[in-house]
Coordinates of C-alpha atoms and ligand atoms in Angstrom, one line a residue:
M1231 CA 180.3 15.2 46.6
A1232 CA 180.5 19.4 46.4
D1233 CA 177.9 21.4 44.9
G1234 CA 175.2 19.0 44.8
Y1235 CA 176.9 16.6 42.8
N1236 CA 177.0 12.9 43.6
L1237 CA 177.9 9.5 42.3
H1238 CA 176.3 6.5 43.2
S1239 CA 177.9 2.8 41.9
N1240 CA 174.9 0.4 41.8
R1241 CA 176.6 -2.8 43.4
Q1242 CA 173.4 -4.6 41.8
A1243 CA 174.3 -3.8 38.6
S1244 CA 174.9 -7.2 36.4
R1245 CA 174.6 -7.7 32.7
R1246 CA 171.9 -10.8 33.5
G1247 CA 169.5 -8.2 35.1
R1248 CA 169.5 -6.2 31.9
L1249 CA 167.9 -8.9 29.8
P1250 CA 164.5 -8.2 28.5
V1251 CA 161.7 -7.9 30.9
S1252 CA 158.2 -8.4 29.8
G1253 CA 156.7 -5.6 27.5
L1254 CA 160.2 -4.8 26.4
S1255 CA 161.3 -7.4 24.1
P1256 CA 163.6 -7.0 21.0
A1257 CA 160.4 -8.2 18.8
E1258 CA 158.5 -5.1 20.6
F1259 CA 161.4 -2.6 19.8
E1260 CA 160.9 -3.6 16.4
A1261 CA 157.4 -3.4 16.1
A1262 CA 157.3 0.1 17.6
R1263 CA 160.3 1.3 14.8
E1264 CA 158.2 -0.3 11.9
E1265 CA 155.2 1.6 13.0
I1266 CA 156.5 5.0 14.1
S1267 CA 158.8 5.2 11.1
S1268 CA 155.9 5.0 8.7
W1269 CA 154.2 7.9 10.4
P1270 CA 153.6 11.1 8.1
N1271 CA 156.8 13.7 8.5
Y1272 CA 159.0 11.1 10.3
R1273 CA 162.4 11.8 9.9
P1274 CA 165.3 10.6 12.1
T1275 CA 166.8 13.4 14.4
P1276 CA 170.2 14.5 14.0
L1277 CA 173.1 12.4 15.8
V1278 CA 175.6 15.3 16.3
S1279 CA 179.2 14.5 16.8
L1280 CA 180.8 17.1 19.5
S1281 CA 184.4 16.2 18.2
G1282 CA 185.7 19.9 19.2
L1283 CA 184.6 19.2 22.8
A1284 CA 185.4 15.6 23.1
R1285 CA 189.2 17.0 22.0
A1286 CA 189.5 19.4 24.6
S1287 CA 187.8 16.7 27.1
E1288 CA 190.6 14.3 26.0
I1289 CA 188.0 11.6 25.1
A1290 CA 187.8 9.8 21.6
S1291 CA 184.4 11.0 20.9
L1292 CA 181.3 12.7 22.2
W1293 CA 177.9 12.3 20.4
Y1294 CA 174.7 13.9 21.1
K1295 CA 171.3 12.7 19.8
D1296 CA 169.5 16.2 19.2
E1297 CA 165.6 15.5 19.7
G1298 CA 164.9 19.3 19.2
T1299 CA 163.1 18.9 16.0
R1300 CA 161.3 15.3 17.0
F1301 CA 157.7 15.5 15.0
G1302 CA 157.9 19.1 15.6
L1303 CA 156.9 18.4 18.6
G1304 CA 160.4 19.5 20.3
S1305 CA 161.3 16.3 22.1
F1306 CA 161.6 12.8 22.1
K1307 CA 158.7 12.0 24.3
A1308 CA 156.5 12.7 21.0
L1309 CA 157.3 9.0 20.2
G1310 CA 156.1 7.2 23.5
G1311 CA 152.7 9.0 24.4
A1312 CA 151.4 9.1 21.1
Y1313 CA 152.8 5.6 19.8
A1314 CA 150.9 4.0 23.3
T1315 CA 147.6 6.2 22.8
G1316 CA 147.3 4.5 19.2
R1317 CA 148.1 0.6 20.9
L1318 CA 145.5 1.6 23.8
L1319 CA 142.9 2.7 21.2
Q1320 CA 143.5 -0.3 18.7
S1321 CA 143.0 -2.6 22.1
K1322 CA 139.8 -0.6 22.9
I1323 CA 138.5 -0.8 19.5
A1324 CA 139.2 -4.4 18.9
E1325 CA 137.1 -5.3 21.6
N1326 CA 134.2 -3.8 20.2
A1327 CA 134.8 -3.9 16.4
G1328 CA 135.9 -7.4 16.7
R1329 CA 139.3 -6.7 14.8
V1330 CA 142.5 -4.7 15.6
P1331 CA 142.4 -1.5 13.3
S1332 CA 146.0 -0.2 12.0
F1333 CA 147.5 3.0 13.0
A1334 CA 147.2 4.3 9.5
E1335 CA 143.0 3.2 9.7
L1336 CA 143.0 5.1 13.1
R1337 CA 144.5 8.1 11.6
S1338 CA 142.3 7.9 8.7
G1339 CA 139.1 8.4 10.9
M1340 CA 137.6 5.5 9.9
F1341 CA 137.0 4.4 13.5
R1342 CA 136.0 7.9 14.5
D1343 CA 132.4 6.6 15.6
F1344 CA 134.3 4.4 18.4
T1345 CA 137.0 7.0 19.3
R1346 CA 134.6 10.1 19.6
N1347 CA 132.8 8.4 22.8
M1348 CA 136.3 7.4 24.2
K1349 CA 138.5 10.0 26.1
I1350 CA 142.2 9.7 26.4
V1351 CA 143.7 11.2 29.8
T1352 CA 147.4 11.9 31.3
A1353 CA 149.2 13.9 33.6
T1354 CA 152.5 15.6 32.7
D1355 CA 155.1 17.8 33.2
G1356 CA 154.8 18.9 29.7
N1357 CA 156.3 17.0 26.9
H1358 CA 154.6 13.5 27.1
G1359 CA 151.4 15.5 27.5
R1360 CA 152.2 17.4 24.2
S1361 CA 152.8 13.9 22.6
V1362 CA 149.4 12.1 24.1
A1363 CA 147.7 15.1 22.9
W1364 CA 148.9 15.1 19.5
G1365 CA 148.3 11.3 19.1
A1366 CA 144.8 11.6 20.4
R1367 CA 144.1 14.3 17.8
M1368 CA 145.9 12.1 14.9
F1369 CA 143.7 9.4 15.8
H1370 CA 140.4 11.3 16.3
C1371 CA 140.1 11.0 20.2
P1372 CA 139.1 13.7 22.9
C1373 CA 142.0 14.2 25.4
V1374 CA 142.4 15.6 28.7
V1375 CA 145.8 16.5 29.9
Y1376 CA 146.2 17.2 33.8
V1377 CA 149.3 19.5 34.8
P1378 CA 150.8 20.2 38.0
R1379 CA 150.5 23.8 39.5
L1380 CA 153.9 25.0 38.6
C1381 CA 153.5 23.9 34.7
S1382 CA 155.0 26.4 32.5
R1383 CA 152.2 28.7 30.8
N1384 CA 154.1 27.9 27.5
R1385 CA 154.0 24.0 28.1
E1386 CA 150.5 24.3 28.7
L1387 CA 149.5 26.4 25.8
A1388 CA 151.6 24.0 23.6
I1389 CA 149.7 21.1 24.8
A1390 CA 146.3 22.8 24.2
S1391 CA 147.3 23.6 20.6
Y1392 CA 146.6 20.3 20.0
G1393 CA 143.1 20.2 21.0
A1394 CA 143.2 18.8 24.1
V1395 CA 141.6 20.1 27.7
V1396 CA 144.3 21.3 29.8
V1397 CA 143.2 21.0 33.7
R1398 CA 145.8 22.6 36.0
S1399 CA 146.0 21.0 39.4
T1400 CA 146.8 22.4 42.8
S1401 CA 149.5 19.9 43.4
G1402 CA 153.1 19.0 42.5
Y1403 CA 153.8 16.2 39.9
D1404 CA 153.4 13.2 41.8
E1405 CA 150.4 14.5 43.3
T1406 CA 148.8 15.4 39.5
V1407 CA 149.6 11.9 38.3
N1408 CA 147.6 10.2 41.1
E1409 CA 144.7 12.6 40.5
C1410 CA 144.6 11.8 36.8
A1411 CA 144.4 8.1 37.5
H1412 CA 142.2 8.8 39.9
D1413 CA 139.6 10.7 37.8
A1414 CA 140.5 8.2 35.0
N1415 CA 139.4 5.4 36.9
E1416 CA 136.0 6.9 38.0
N1417 CA 134.9 7.9 34.7
G1418 CA 136.0 5.4 32.6
W1419 CA 138.9 7.3 30.7
L1420 CA 141.8 5.5 29.0
L1421 CA 145.0 6.5 30.9
V1422 CA 148.0 7.1 29.1
S1423 CA 150.7 7.4 31.9
D1424 CA 154.5 7.5 31.1
T1425 CA 155.3 6.1 34.6
S1426 CA 154.1 2.6 35.9
W1427 CA 153.0 1.3 39.1
D1428 CA 151.9 -2.2 40.3
G1429 CA 149.1 -3.6 38.2
Y1430 CA 149.7 -0.8 35.8
E1431 CA 152.2 -1.4 33.3
Q1432 CA 151.3 -2.4 30.0
V1433 CA 150.3 1.4 28.8
P1434 CA 153.9 2.7 30.2
G1435 CA 155.6 -0.3 28.6
W1436 CA 154.0 0.6 24.8
V1437 CA 155.5 4.2 25.9
M1438 CA 158.8 2.9 26.6
Q1439 CA 158.7 0.9 23.5
G1440 CA 158.0 4.1 21.4
Y1441 CA 160.9 5.9 23.1
T1442 CA 163.2 2.9 21.3
M1443 CA 162.6 4.5 17.9
M1444 CA 165.3 7.2 19.1
S1445 CA 168.0 4.3 20.4
S1446 CA 167.2 2.6 17.1
E1447 CA 168.1 5.4 15.1
V1448 CA 171.6 6.0 16.9
M1449 CA 172.5 2.1 16.7
E1450 CA 172.2 3.0 12.8
Q1451 CA 173.5 6.4 12.8
L1452 CA 176.4 4.9 14.9
G1453 CA 176.8 1.9 12.9
P1454 CA 176.6 -1.6 14.3
D1455 CA 180.2 -1.9 15.2
A1456 CA 180.6 1.3 17.0
P1457 CA 179.0 0.9 20.7
P1458 CA 179.6 3.7 22.6
T1459 CA 181.7 2.9 26.0
H1460 CA 179.6 5.5 28.3
V1461 CA 176.0 6.4 28.0
F1462 CA 174.9 9.2 30.4
V1463 CA 170.7 9.6 30.1
Q1464 CA 168.7 11.7 32.2
G1465 CA 166.0 10.4 34.7
G1466 CA 162.4 11.5 35.3
C1467 CA 160.6 8.5 36.3
G1468 CA 162.8 6.4 34.4
G1469 CA 161.0 5.1 31.5
L1470 CA 163.5 7.0 29.2
A1471 CA 166.7 5.5 30.8
A1472 CA 165.2 2.0 31.1
A1473 CA 163.9 1.8 27.3
V1474 CA 167.6 3.0 26.2
C1475 CA 169.4 0.2 28.8
A1476 CA 167.2 -2.6 27.6
H1477 CA 167.3 -1.6 23.8
F1478 CA 171.0 -1.5 23.9
E1479 CA 171.6 -4.5 26.0
S1480 CA 169.4 -6.6 23.8
V1481 CA 171.4 -5.6 20.5
W1482 CA 174.8 -5.1 21.8
R1483 CA 175.3 -7.6 24.7
A1484 CA 178.4 -8.1 26.1
R1485 CA 179.5 -4.8 24.1
A1486 CA 176.6 -2.8 25.7
P1487 CA 177.9 0.7 27.1
R1488 CA 178.4 1.5 30.6
F1489 CA 175.1 3.1 31.6
I1490 CA 174.7 6.1 33.9
V1491 CA 171.6 7.7 34.8
V1492 CA 171.3 11.4 35.9
E1493 CA 169.0 13.0 37.9
P1494 CA 168.3 16.9 39.4
L1495 CA 169.4 17.0 43.0
G1496 CA 165.9 18.0 44.0
A1497 CA 164.2 14.8 42.0
A1498 CA 166.5 12.1 42.5
C1499 CA 164.2 9.2 43.0
L1500 CA 165.9 7.0 41.2
Y1501 CA 169.1 7.8 43.0
A1502 CA 167.5 7.6 46.2
S1503 CA 166.2 3.9 45.2
A1504 CA 169.5 2.6 44.2
V1505 CA 170.8 4.0 47.6
A1506 CA 168.1 2.4 49.2
G1507 CA 168.1 -1.1 47.0
E1508 CA 164.4 -0.7 46.1
P1509 CA 161.7 1.8 44.8
T1510 CA 161.8 4.6 47.3
A1511 CA 159.6 7.9 46.8
L1512 CA 161.1 11.6 47.8
H1513 CA 159.8 12.5 51.2
E1514 CA 159.6 16.2 50.0
E1515 CA 157.9 17.1 46.9
S1516 CA 160.4 17.4 44.3
H1517 CA 161.5 20.6 42.5
T1518 CA 163.9 21.0 39.7
I1519 CA 164.0 23.7 36.9
M1520 CA 164.4 20.7 34.7
A1521 CA 160.8 20.6 34.5
G1522 CA 161.0 16.8 32.5
L1523 CA 162.8 15.4 35.2
D1524 CA 160.7 16.9 37.9
C1525 CA 159.4 13.3 39.6
G1526 CA 159.6 12.1 43.0
H1527 CA 158.4 8.7 42.1
V1528 CA 160.2 5.7 39.8
S1529 CA 158.2 3.8 37.6
A1530 CA 158.0 0.5 38.5
L1531 CA 158.7 -1.0 35.4
A1532 CA 161.5 1.2 35.0
W1533 CA 162.8 0.2 38.2
K1534 CA 163.1 -3.5 37.1
I1535 CA 165.4 -2.9 34.4
L1536 CA 167.4 0.1 36.0
F1537 CA 168.1 -1.7 39.4
H1538 CA 170.2 -4.4 37.5
G1539 CA 170.9 -2.3 34.4
A1540 CA 172.5 0.9 35.3
D1541 CA 176.2 0.8 36.5
F1542 CA 175.6 4.4 37.9
F1543 CA 173.4 7.2 39.4
M1544 CA 174.4 10.8 39.7
M1545 CA 172.8 13.6 40.6
I1546 CA 173.4 17.5 39.3
P1547 CA 172.4 20.4 40.8
D1548 CA 170.0 22.9 38.9
S1549 CA 172.8 26.1 39.0
T1550 CA 174.5 24.0 35.8
V1551 CA 171.8 24.4 33.5
P1552 CA 172.5 27.9 32.2
D1553 CA 175.9 26.9 31.5
C1554 CA 175.3 23.8 29.8
L1555 CA 172.5 25.6 27.5
R1556 CA 175.1 28.1 26.7
L1557 CA 177.8 25.7 25.9
L1558 CA 175.7 23.9 23.5
A1559 CA 174.6 27.3 22.0
F1560 CA 178.2 29.0 21.6
P1561 CA 180.4 25.9 21.6
P1562 CA 184.0 27.2 22.2
F1563 CA 185.8 24.6 20.4
G1564 CA 184.2 24.7 17.0
D1565 CA 181.3 22.3 17.3
A1566 CA 178.0 23.4 15.8
P1567 CA 175.5 25.5 17.8
I1568 CA 173.0 23.7 19.3
V1569 CA 169.4 25.1 20.9
S1570 CA 168.6 22.7 23.8
G1571 CA 166.3 22.5 26.9
E1572 CA 166.7 22.5 30.5
S1573 CA 166.0 18.6 30.7
A1574 CA 168.1 17.7 27.9
I1575 CA 171.3 19.0 29.4
A1576 CA 171.6 17.0 32.1
G1577 CA 173.9 13.8 30.3
L1578 CA 176.2 16.7 29.5
A1579 CA 176.2 18.5 33.3
A1580 CA 177.2 14.9 34.7
L1581 CA 180.1 14.3 32.1
L1582 CA 181.6 17.5 32.4
Y1583 CA 181.4 17.0 36.2
A1584 CA 183.1 13.9 35.6
L1585 CA 185.5 15.0 33.5
R1586 CA 186.7 17.7 36.0
N1587 CA 187.3 15.6 39.3
S1588 CA 189.7 12.9 38.5
K1589 CA 187.9 10.4 41.0
V1590 CA 184.7 10.4 39.4
R1591 CA 186.7 10.4 36.0
S1592 CA 188.5 7.3 36.7
R1593 CA 185.3 5.6 38.6
L1594 CA 183.4 5.9 35.8
G1595 CA 186.3 4.6 33.4
L1596 CA 186.6 7.6 31.4
C1597 CA 189.6 7.7 29.4
S1598 CA 191.3 8.8 26.0
K1599 CA 189.5 5.9 24.1
S1600 CA 186.1 6.5 25.9
K1601 CA 183.1 7.2 23.3
V1602 CA 180.3 8.9 25.0
L1603 CA 176.9 9.4 24.0
L1604 CA 174.4 11.9 25.4
F1605 CA 170.8 12.4 24.8
G1606 CA 169.8 15.8 24.4
T1607 CA 166.2 15.0 25.0
E1608 CA 164.4 18.1 24.3
G1609 CA 164.9 21.7 22.4
D1610 CA 163.3 25.0 23.7
T1611 CA 160.1 23.3 24.6
D1612 CA 159.8 26.5 26.7
P1613 CA 161.0 29.2 24.6
D1614 CA 161.2 32.1 27.2
R1615 CA 162.7 29.9 29.6
Y1616 CA 165.2 29.3 27.6
R1617 CA 166.0 33.2 26.7
E1618 CA 165.7 33.7 30.6
L1619 CA 168.3 31.2 31.4
T1620 CA 170.7 31.8 28.3
G1621 CA 170.3 35.4 27.8
V1622 CA 169.7 34.8 23.7
S1623 CA 166.7 33.6 21.8
A1624 CA 166.7 30.4 19.9
A1625 CA 166.1 31.5 16.9
D1626 CA 169.3 33.6 16.9
I1627 CA 170.9 30.3 17.7
R1628 CA 169.3 28.5 14.9
A1629 CA 170.3 30.9 12.6
R1630 CA 174.1 30.5 13.6
A1631 CA 173.6 26.5 13.1
A1632 CA 172.5 27.3 10.0
A1633 CA 175.2 29.7 8.9
F1634 CA 177.6 26.9 10.4
E1635 CA 176.3 24.1 8.1
Ligands
LIG2851 C1 163.1 16.3 28.0 C2 163.0 15.6 28.8 N1 164.1 14.5 28.9 C3 164.0 13.4 29.9 C4 162.9 13.1 30.5 C5 162.7 11.9 31.5 O1 161.9 10.8 31.1 P1 161.5 9.8 32.0 O2 160.2 10.5 32.8 O3 160.6 8.7 31.3 O4 162.6 9.3 32.8 C6 161.5 13.6 30.5 C7 160.5 13.2 30.7 O5 159.6 14.0 30.5 C8 161.7 14.8 29.4 O6 160.6 15.5 29.2

């Protein structure tokens, strides 16, 4: 397809294959929801109706779950890394203390004698590391975060602001994940990765359970009788897409929406895996300006769900990013202005492409009755990059949004 867009229909898609896999059951979604919704300063993020854009696009409704304000960290990733950090500390402390401490007890510092001798580590393009660093600080545990060589300075500083030691690798994202896992193994550190591989699934499973706080909110905000017809969700390693897919399927069953996974052209490992019918790493180092999606290896756990659970895989080019950021910042059809980030707009970009291409529109089954859900997974997690790409400051857009209300 032209201009860096591609669409792949998943022939393996089957509702049966979406049934819960180990570590992602309804009871575990509920446990994550109960826990995270009790954290200090918890507030659901807004589900914004882009009704003007929906009308102009001749679809019934368009919803954008805006994660820019999540726990003050700027992205949905705040949910997963911090939750998994708490769960991992719980299980390690239980081995020595003889009982499982609650998250509230971990937060209170009651188990500091244990946690100060432990070390939480992770590798990240930015958002996951921020979440893990925040969680480690909340639970009084030292933390080291590995970032790839091209991680933006602002994202590195944001991680360090939570007290984590940041190690800048000389490699790209996938190699940085390997280096971090190797060092964790050598030193007995506690690895909190958001991607998984054979033999390492429990922690990434907790990360994914944390993400379903967001899908729980969406279900509540939409109301139980109103599942969307289509969900466009962006993929890095696939953890987010798989968590949302499994969660929606477990609740909505036969009414679950069509599921479209969207990736950047330069980092489309899920797309490549879908075409090959098995997990397939990119030959070359991945590269995209959508930093959160810059990933060349699928998560093994996520793949188990998406292999059957995703109906379509799409690729979008980086060139669409500035236009989509500006479309949300300066909505032409009377919707509220929104500050988004480079990785937040992938679903929107794919939808807009489908809407202006009649073949793609009809393959996806988009029509005047369609109710579409997008996940705006981050705000301006790098404010300088936001200004560079849009020509405006996020503060200006927020002021316009406040005036709009
Ligand atoms: C803002 C944002 N959106 C989407 C994703 C993709 O999530 P996953 O890697 O779980 O597929 C990421 C990953 O870091 C992200 O930071």
